[in-house]
CSV table of C-alpha atoms in Angstrom, one decimal:
chain,number,residue,atom,x,y,z
A,1,MET,CA,21.2,9.9,-32.9
A,2,GLN,CA,20.2,13.0,-33.2
A,3,ALA,CA,22.4,15.8,-33.2
A,4,LEU,CA,21.6,19.1,-31.0
A,5,LYS,CA,21.7,21.5,-34.1
A,6,PRO,CA,23.5,24.8,-33.5
A,7,PRO,CA,21.3,27.9,-32.6
A,8,LEU,CA,20.1,30.1,-35.5
A,9,ASN,CA,21.6,33.3,-35.6
A,10,ASN,CA,20.9,36.0,-38.0
A,11,CYS,CA,23.4,38.7,-36.9
A,12,ALA,CA,26.1,36.4,-38.5
A,13,MET,CA,24.7,37.1,-41.8
A,14,MET,CA,25.5,40.1,-41.0
A,15,SER,CA,28.0,41.0,-44.3
A,16,ALA,CA,31.8,42.0,-43.3
A,17,SER,CA,32.2,46.0,-45.8
A,18,LYS,CA,28.9,46.4,-42.9
A,19,ALA,CA,31.2,45.3,-40.1
A,20,LEU,CA,34.3,47.1,-40.8
A,21,THR,CA,32.5,50.2,-41.2
A,22,ALA,CA,30.7,50.5,-38.1
A,23,THR,CA,31.8,52.2,-34.9
A,24,SER,CA,33.0,50.8,-32.6
A,25,THR,CA,30.0,51.5,-30.2
A,26,LEU,CA,28.0,50.4,-32.6
A,27,ALA,CA,29.4,47.4,-33.7
A,28,TRP,CA,29.6,46.5,-29.5
A,29,ALA,CA,25.9,47.4,-29.6
A,30,LEU,CA,24.3,44.6,-32.2
A,31,MET,CA,26.7,42.4,-30.8
A,32,LEU,CA,24.7,42.0,-27.4
A,33,ILE,CA,21.6,42.2,-29.2
A,34,CYS,CA,22.6,39.3,-31.8
A,35,ILE,CA,23.6,37.4,-28.5
A,36,SER,CA,21.1,38.8,-26.0
A,37,ASN,CA,18.1,37.4,-29.0
A,38,ALA,CA,20.0,33.9,-29.6
A,39,ALA,CA,18.0,30.5,-28.4
A,40,PRO,CA,19.0,27.2,-28.4
A,41,ALA,CA,17.4,25.7,-31.3
A,42,SER,CA,15.0,23.2,-30.1
A,43,ALA,CA,12.9,26.7,-29.3
A,44,GLU,CA,12.1,27.2,-32.6
A,45,GLU,CA,11.6,23.7,-34.1
A,46,ASN,CA,8.3,22.9,-33.7
A,47,ILE,CA,8.8,19.4,-32.7
A,48,SER,CA,7.6,16.2,-33.7
A,49,ILE,CA,7.1,12.8,-32.1
A,50,TYR,CA,6.0,9.6,-32.7
A,51,PHE,CA,4.4,7.2,-30.5
A,52,VAL,CA,4.1,3.8,-32.2
A,53,GLY,CA,1.7,1.6,-30.0
A,54,CYS,CA,1.0,-1.9,-30.1
A,55,ALA,CA,-3.0,-1.8,-30.2
A,56,ALA,CA,-5.8,0.5,-30.3
A,57,PRO,CA,-5.7,3.1,-28.3
A,58,THR,CA,-8.3,1.6,-25.7
A,59,GLY,CA,-8.1,-0.1,-22.4
A,60,PHE,CA,-5.0,-0.6,-21.4
A,61,HIS,CA,-3.3,1.1,-24.0
A,62,GLY,CA,-5.3,3.7,-24.2
A,63,TYR,CA,-3.5,4.5,-20.8
A,64,LEU,CA,-0.1,4.7,-22.5
A,65,ALA,CA,-1.7,6.9,-25.3
A,66,ARG,CA,-3.4,9.5,-22.6
A,67,GLY,CA,-0.1,9.2,-21.0
A,68,ALA,CA,1.8,9.8,-23.8
A,69,GLU,CA,-0.7,13.5,-25.3
A,70,GLU,CA,-0.5,15.1,-21.8
A,71,ALA,CA,2.8,14.7,-21.7
A,72,GLY,CA,3.2,16.3,-25.8
A,73,LYS,CA,0.8,18.8,-23.6
A,74,ASN,CA,2.4,19.4,-20.7
A,75,LEU,CA,5.8,19.6,-22.3
A,76,GLY,CA,4.0,21.6,-26.2
A,77,VAL,CA,5.0,19.4,-28.5
A,78,LYS,CA,2.9,17.2,-31.7
A,79,VAL,CA,2.5,13.6,-30.5
A,80,ASN,CA,1.4,11.0,-32.9
A,81,TYR,CA,-0.5,7.5,-31.8
A,82,ILE,CA,-0.2,5.8,-34.4
A,83,TYR,CA,-0.6,1.6,-33.7
A,84,PRO,CA,-0.8,-1.4,-36.6
A,85,ASP,CA,-4.1,-3.2,-36.8
A,86,GLN,CA,-3.1,-6.5,-36.2
A,87,LEU,CA,-0.2,-6.6,-33.8
A,88,THR,CA,3.1,-8.8,-35.4
A,89,ILE,CA,6.4,-7.6,-36.1
A,90,PRO,CA,5.8,-7.0,-40.0
A,91,ASN,CA,3.3,-4.6,-38.5
A,92,GLN,CA,4.9,-2.8,-36.0
A,93,ILE,CA,7.8,-2.5,-38.2
A,94,GLN,CA,6.0,-0.9,-41.0
A,95,LYS,CA,4.3,1.8,-38.4
A,96,ILE,CA,7.6,2.7,-37.3
A,97,GLU,CA,8.2,3.2,-40.9
A,98,GLU,CA,5.7,5.4,-41.6
A,99,ALA,CA,6.6,7.4,-38.9
A,100,MET,CA,11.2,7.5,-40.0
A,101,ALA,CA,8.5,8.7,-43.4
A,102,ALA,CA,7.0,11.3,-42.0
A,103,GLN,CA,10.3,13.2,-41.0
A,104,ALA,CA,9.5,12.1,-37.0
A,105,ASP,CA,11.8,13.9,-35.0
A,106,GLY,CA,11.7,11.4,-31.7
A,107,ILE,CA,10.1,7.8,-32.5
A,108,ALA,CA,8.8,6.0,-29.2
A,109,VAL,CA,7.9,1.9,-30.0
A,110,CYS,CA,6.2,-0.5,-27.8
A,111,ALA,CA,8.2,-3.3,-27.7
A,112,PHE,CA,6.7,-6.3,-27.5
A,113,ALA,CA,9.3,-8.8,-29.0
A,114,ASP,CA,13.3,-9.8,-28.4
A,115,ASP,CA,15.6,-6.7,-29.2
A,116,ALA,CA,16.5,-8.5,-32.8
A,117,ALA,CA,13.2,-8.0,-33.8
A,118,TYR,CA,13.8,-4.3,-33.6
A,119,ALA,CA,17.7,-3.7,-34.6
A,120,ASP,CA,17.5,-2.3,-38.2
A,121,VAL,CA,14.9,-0.4,-37.8
A,122,ALA,CA,16.7,0.8,-35.2
A,123,ALA,CA,19.7,1.3,-36.9
A,124,ARG,CA,17.9,2.8,-40.1
A,125,ALA,CA,16.0,5.5,-37.7
A,126,LYS,CA,20.1,6.1,-36.3
A,127,GLU,CA,21.0,6.8,-39.4
A,128,ALA,CA,18.3,9.4,-40.6
A,129,GLY,CA,18.9,11.2,-36.8
A,130,ILE,CA,15.3,10.4,-35.8
A,131,ALA,CA,15.9,9.6,-32.0
A,132,PHE,CA,14.7,6.1,-30.6
A,133,GLY,CA,13.7,4.9,-27.3
A,134,SER,CA,11.3,1.8,-26.6
A,135,ALA,CA,8.2,2.0,-24.1
A,136,ALA,CA,9.3,-1.6,-22.8
A,137,ALA,CA,10.4,-3.5,-20.0
A,138,PRO,CA,14.1,-3.1,-19.6
A,139,PRO,CA,16.6,-6.1,-20.1
A,140,PRO,CA,15.5,-8.7,-16.6
A,141,GLY,CA,17.3,-7.8,-14.1
A,142,SER,CA,19.6,-4.6,-15.3
A,143,HIS,CA,18.7,-1.2,-14.7
A,144,ILE,CA,22.1,0.9,-15.7
A,145,ARG,CA,21.9,1.4,-19.7
A,146,LYS,CA,24.1,0.3,-22.0
A,147,PRO,CA,26.4,2.5,-24.6
A,148,ASP,CA,25.3,-0.1,-27.0
A,149,ASP,CA,22.1,-0.1,-26.4
A,150,ILE,CA,19.2,-0.5,-29.5
A,151,PHE,CA,17.5,2.4,-27.5
A,152,LEU,CA,18.1,5.8,-26.8
A,153,PHE,CA,16.6,5.1,-23.3
A,154,ARG,CA,13.2,2.5,-22.3
A,155,ALA,CA,10.2,3.5,-20.1
A,156,GLY,CA,8.6,0.2,-18.2
A,157,SER,CA,8.3,-2.4,-15.8
A,158,ASP,CA,10.4,-4.7,-15.0
A,159,GLU,CA,8.3,-8.0,-15.8
A,160,GLY,CA,11.3,-9.9,-14.6
A,161,ALA,CA,10.8,-8.6,-11.6
A,162,ALA,CA,7.1,-8.9,-11.4
A,163,GLY,CA,7.3,-12.4,-12.1
A,164,GLN,CA,9.1,-12.3,-9.0
A,165,LEU,CA,7.4,-10.2,-6.9
A,166,SER,CA,4.3,-11.9,-7.3
A,167,ALA,CA,5.7,-15.1,-5.9
A,168,ARG,CA,6.5,-13.7,-3.3
A,169,ARG,CA,3.7,-12.3,-2.8
A,170,LEU,CA,1.9,-15.9,-3.1
A,171,ARG,CA,5.2,-17.8,-0.1
A,172,ASP,CA,4.2,-14.6,1.6
A,173,MET,CA,0.2,-15.5,2.1
A,174,GLY,CA,1.3,-19.3,3.1
A,175,VAL,CA,0.8,-21.0,-0.4
A,176,LYS,CA,1.6,-24.8,0.4
A,177,GLY,CA,0.4,-26.9,-3.0
A,178,ARG,CA,0.6,-26.6,-6.6
A,179,VAL,CA,0.2,-23.1,-9.3
A,180,VAL,CA,-0.5,-22.5,-11.9
A,181,VAL,CA,1.1,-19.5,-14.3
A,182,ALA,CA,-0.9,-19.4,-17.5
A,183,ASN,CA,0.2,-17.2,-20.8
A,184,GLN,CA,-2.3,-16.4,-23.3
A,185,GLN,CA,-0.3,-14.7,-25.7
A,186,PRO,CA,3.4,-17.1,-25.6
A,187,GLY,CA,4.8,-14.9,-28.1
A,188,ASP,CA,5.1,-12.2,-26.2
A,189,ALA,CA,8.5,-11.7,-24.9
A,190,THR,CA,7.4,-9.4,-21.6
A,191,CYS,CA,4.1,-12.5,-20.6
A,192,GLN,CA,6.8,-15.2,-21.2
A,193,LEU,CA,8.8,-13.0,-19.0
A,194,ARG,CA,6.4,-12.6,-15.9
A,195,ALA,CA,5.6,-16.6,-16.2
A,196,THR,CA,9.0,-18.5,-16.3
A,197,SER,CA,10.2,-15.6,-13.6
A,198,GLU,CA,6.6,-16.4,-11.2
A,199,ILE,CA,7.4,-20.5,-12.3
A,200,ASP,CA,11.3,-19.6,-10.6
A,201,ALA,CA,10.5,-17.8,-7.9
A,202,LEU,CA,8.3,-20.8,-6.7
A,203,LYS,CA,10.1,-23.4,-7.1
A,204,ALA,CA,13.4,-22.0,-5.8
A,205,GLY,CA,11.1,-21.7,-2.4
A,206,GLY,CA,10.0,-24.9,-2.7
A,207,ILE,CA,6.8,-25.1,-3.5
A,208,THR,CA,5.3,-26.6,-7.4
A,209,ALA,CA,4.5,-24.6,-10.3
A,210,ASP,CA,3.1,-25.4,-14.0
A,211,PHE,CA,3.3,-23.7,-16.6
A,212,LEU,CA,-0.4,-23.5,-18.7
A,213,GLU,CA,-0.6,-22.1,-22.7
A,214,MET,CA,-4.0,-20.6,-23.0
A,215,SER,CA,-5.7,-18.4,-25.6
A,216,MET,CA,-7.1,-15.1,-26.1
A,217,ASP,CA,-11.0,-15.6,-25.9
A,218,PRO,CA,-12.0,-15.9,-22.1
A,219,GLY,CA,-14.2,-18.9,-22.3
A,220,GLN,CA,-11.4,-21.7,-24.0
A,221,GLN,CA,-9.1,-19.3,-20.8
A,222,ALA,CA,-11.1,-20.9,-19.0
A,223,GLU,CA,-12.2,-24.5,-19.9
A,224,THR,CA,-8.6,-24.6,-19.6
A,225,LEU,CA,-7.6,-23.6,-16.7
A,226,SER,CA,-11.4,-25.8,-15.3
A,227,ASN,CA,-9.7,-28.8,-17.1
A,228,TYR,CA,-6.2,-28.7,-15.5
A,229,LEU,CA,-7.7,-28.2,-12.5
A,230,ARG,CA,-10.7,-31.5,-12.4
A,231,ARG,CA,-7.0,-33.0,-13.4
A,232,ASN,CA,-4.9,-31.2,-10.5
A,233,PRO,CA,-7.2,-30.9,-7.4
A,234,ASP,CA,-3.9,-29.9,-5.7
A,235,THR,CA,-3.2,-26.4,-7.4
A,236,VAL,CA,-4.5,-23.6,-4.5
A,237,ALA,CA,-3.7,-20.1,-6.6
A,238,ALA,CA,-4.0,-19.6,-10.1
A,239,THR,CA,-1.7,-16.7,-12.2
A,240,SER,CA,-3.1,-14.7,-15.2
A,241,THR,CA,0.0,-13.2,-16.7
A,242,CYS,CA,-1.1,-12.1,-20.6
A,243,ASP,CA,-5.3,-10.6,-20.3
A,244,VAL,CA,-7.6,-9.5,-18.2
A,245,VAL,CA,-8.9,-11.8,-15.2
A,246,ASP,CA,-12.9,-12.5,-16.6
A,247,GLY,CA,-11.6,-16.5,-18.3
A,248,PHE,CA,-10.1,-17.2,-14.2
A,249,LEU,CA,-13.2,-16.5,-13.0
A,250,THR,CA,-15.5,-17.6,-14.6
A,251,ALA,CA,-13.3,-21.1,-14.0
A,252,LYS,CA,-13.1,-20.5,-10.0
A,253,ALA,CA,-17.0,-19.8,-10.5
A,254,ASP,CA,-17.6,-22.6,-12.3
A,255,SER,CA,-15.7,-24.5,-10.4
A,256,GLY,CA,-16.6,-24.3,-7.3
A,257,ARG,CA,-13.3,-23.8,-5.8
A,258,ASN,CA,-14.2,-21.1,-3.7
A,259,ASP,CA,-10.8,-21.2,-2.7
A,260,LEU,CA,-8.3,-20.9,-5.2
A,261,ILE,CA,-6.2,-17.7,-5.5
A,262,LEU,CA,-6.3,-16.0,-8.5
A,263,THR,CA,-3.4,-13.6,-9.3
A,264,GLY,CA,-2.8,-11.1,-12.4
A,265,TYR,CA,-1.4,-8.5,-13.9
A,266,ASP,CA,-1.8,-5.2,-15.0
A,267,ILE,CA,-5.9,-2.4,-14.7
A,268,ASN,CA,-8.5,-3.7,-15.5
A,269,ALA,CA,-12.7,-2.9,-14.1
A,270,GLN,CA,-12.4,-6.3,-14.3
A,271,SER,CA,-9.3,-7.5,-11.2
A,272,LEU,CA,-10.4,-3.9,-9.3
A,273,THR,CA,-13.5,-5.4,-8.7
A,274,ALA,CA,-12.6,-8.8,-7.8
A,275,ILE,CA,-10.2,-7.5,-5.1
A,276,SER,CA,-12.6,-5.0,-4.2
A,277,ASP,CA,-14.9,-8.1,-3.0
A,278,GLY,CA,-12.5,-11.2,-2.6
A,279,ARG,CA,-12.2,-13.0,-5.9
A,280,GLN,CA,-8.6,-11.7,-7.3
A,281,ALA,CA,-5.8,-11.3,-4.5
A,282,PHE,CA,-4.0,-8.9,-5.7
A,283,THR,CA,-3.1,-7.5,-9.5
A,284,ILE,CA,0.8,-6.5,-9.9
A,285,ASP,CA,0.7,-3.1,-11.3
A,286,GLN,CA,3.2,-1.8,-14.5
A,287,GLN,CA,1.0,1.8,-13.4
A,288,GLN,CA,0.8,2.3,-17.6
A,289,PHE,CA,-0.1,5.7,-17.9
A,290,TRP,CA,4.0,6.8,-17.7
A,291,ARG,CA,4.9,3.9,-19.3
A,292,GLY,CA,3.3,6.8,-22.0
A,293,TYR,CA,3.9,9.5,-20.3
A,294,MET,CA,8.1,9.5,-20.1
A,295,PRO,CA,9.0,8.2,-23.5
A,296,VAL,CA,7.4,11.5,-24.9
A,297,LEU,CA,8.9,13.2,-21.9
A,298,LEU,CA,12.2,11.7,-22.5
A,299,LEU,CA,12.4,12.6,-26.3
A,300,THR,CA,11.5,15.7,-25.8
A,301,HIS,CA,14.2,16.5,-23.6
A,302,TYR,CA,16.5,14.6,-25.5
A,303,LEU,CA,16.4,16.3,-28.5
A,304,LYS,CA,15.9,19.9,-26.3
A,305,TYR,CA,18.9,20.2,-24.4
A,306,GLY,CA,21.1,16.9,-25.1
A,307,LEU,CA,19.9,15.1,-22.1
A,308,LEU,CA,20.6,11.3,-21.3
A,309,GLU,CA,19.7,9.1,-19.0
A,310,GLY,CA,22.1,6.8,-17.5
A,311,ASN,CA,19.6,4.6,-16.0
A,312,TYR,CA,16.2,2.5,-17.5
A,313,PHE,CA,13.0,4.1,-16.4
A,314,LEU,CA,11.0,2.0,-14.3
A,315,THR,CA,7.5,2.2,-13.7
A,316,GLY,CA,6.6,-1.1,-12.2
A,317,PRO,CA,6.5,-3.7,-10.5
A,318,THR,CA,4.3,-2.2,-8.4
A,319,ILE,CA,1.0,-4.4,-6.2
A,320,VAL,CA,-2.5,-3.4,-5.7
A,321,ASP,CA,-4.3,-5.7,-3.2
A,322,LYS,CA,-7.8,-5.2,-1.2
A,323,THR,CA,-5.3,-2.3,1.3
A,324,ASN,CA,-5.4,0.6,-2.1
A,325,VAL,CA,-7.9,-0.7,-4.4
A,326,GLU,CA,-10.0,1.5,-3.4
A,327,LYS,CA,-7.6,3.8,-3.9
A,328,VAL,CA,-6.5,3.0,-7.3
A,329,GLN,CA,-10.1,3.1,-8.7
A,330,ALA,CA,-10.9,6.4,-8.2
A,331,LEU,CA,-7.5,6.7,-9.5
A,332,VAL,CA,-9.2,4.9,-12.6
A,333,GLY,CA,-11.8,6.9,-13.1
A,334,LYS,CA,-9.9,9.9,-13.6
A,335,GLY,CA,-8.2,8.1,-16.5
A,336,TYR,CA,-4.9,7.4,-15.0
A,337,ARG,CA,-4.6,4.2,-13.7
């Protein structure tokens, strides 16, 4: 952890000889002036924070970047949003190392892999006195920060709880048949946890649930899901865990399955439109603006005041459906959802 620096105090530089020759009254006056002018070191420093994203600041990741930027403006700290051209662990680690080389005071990383992938660079950041936090989900089912956590904090949605919430909403809707849960990025730990948690919760409720691996190409997604629906005509619902819902909407239309219940994750224009017109039932929202804003706030408060959260900051999950979609759409227009 980065230690808080003691206040800079030029009065302490007064030579002993001058202090000895001053009168008692003058000495006391000088002491009072020094005390009144002393300020926390943070007030005299320019705090530099790097937000190492998972992708360019567009779409979903644009909200994270916007949240980080707004937090920097509100808190008076410098925020740099950087990201790898292609999201791989080595590429993201390289970006973290770039932030370290730039002598960042604090680094927030959009962690997308298991902790083991970041353990070494987190240790090196700590050794260099750089505050290091995660703008991603906490460990499944854990809300209290462990003292030996490699991250100072974690700010994100509880993805295990998100999968359970999705399953519970489907059960509440009276779903009885087969549900297919697809992951378009099997290497993404977040998306896999969503899928696994939803499937486990559905099966625990007596509902048949299958896992389907897909690619990120909407056309291929539509073809894969259409083929699945032909093989499994008893399918009543499908969940997209890791991409926009375009491919699912196409498959629903092409297969003539107007009764197919579609669910997804995150806020995007396609999903909100589909929820509004009834083609999609709901989406699980992790309130991504907060995922950008809170890491900057937590790093700033740690660096300035030594404050450290005892629990993880959960930005989600919440549900967006027909009951609140109009309100969310208005906030999307303003750049906050």
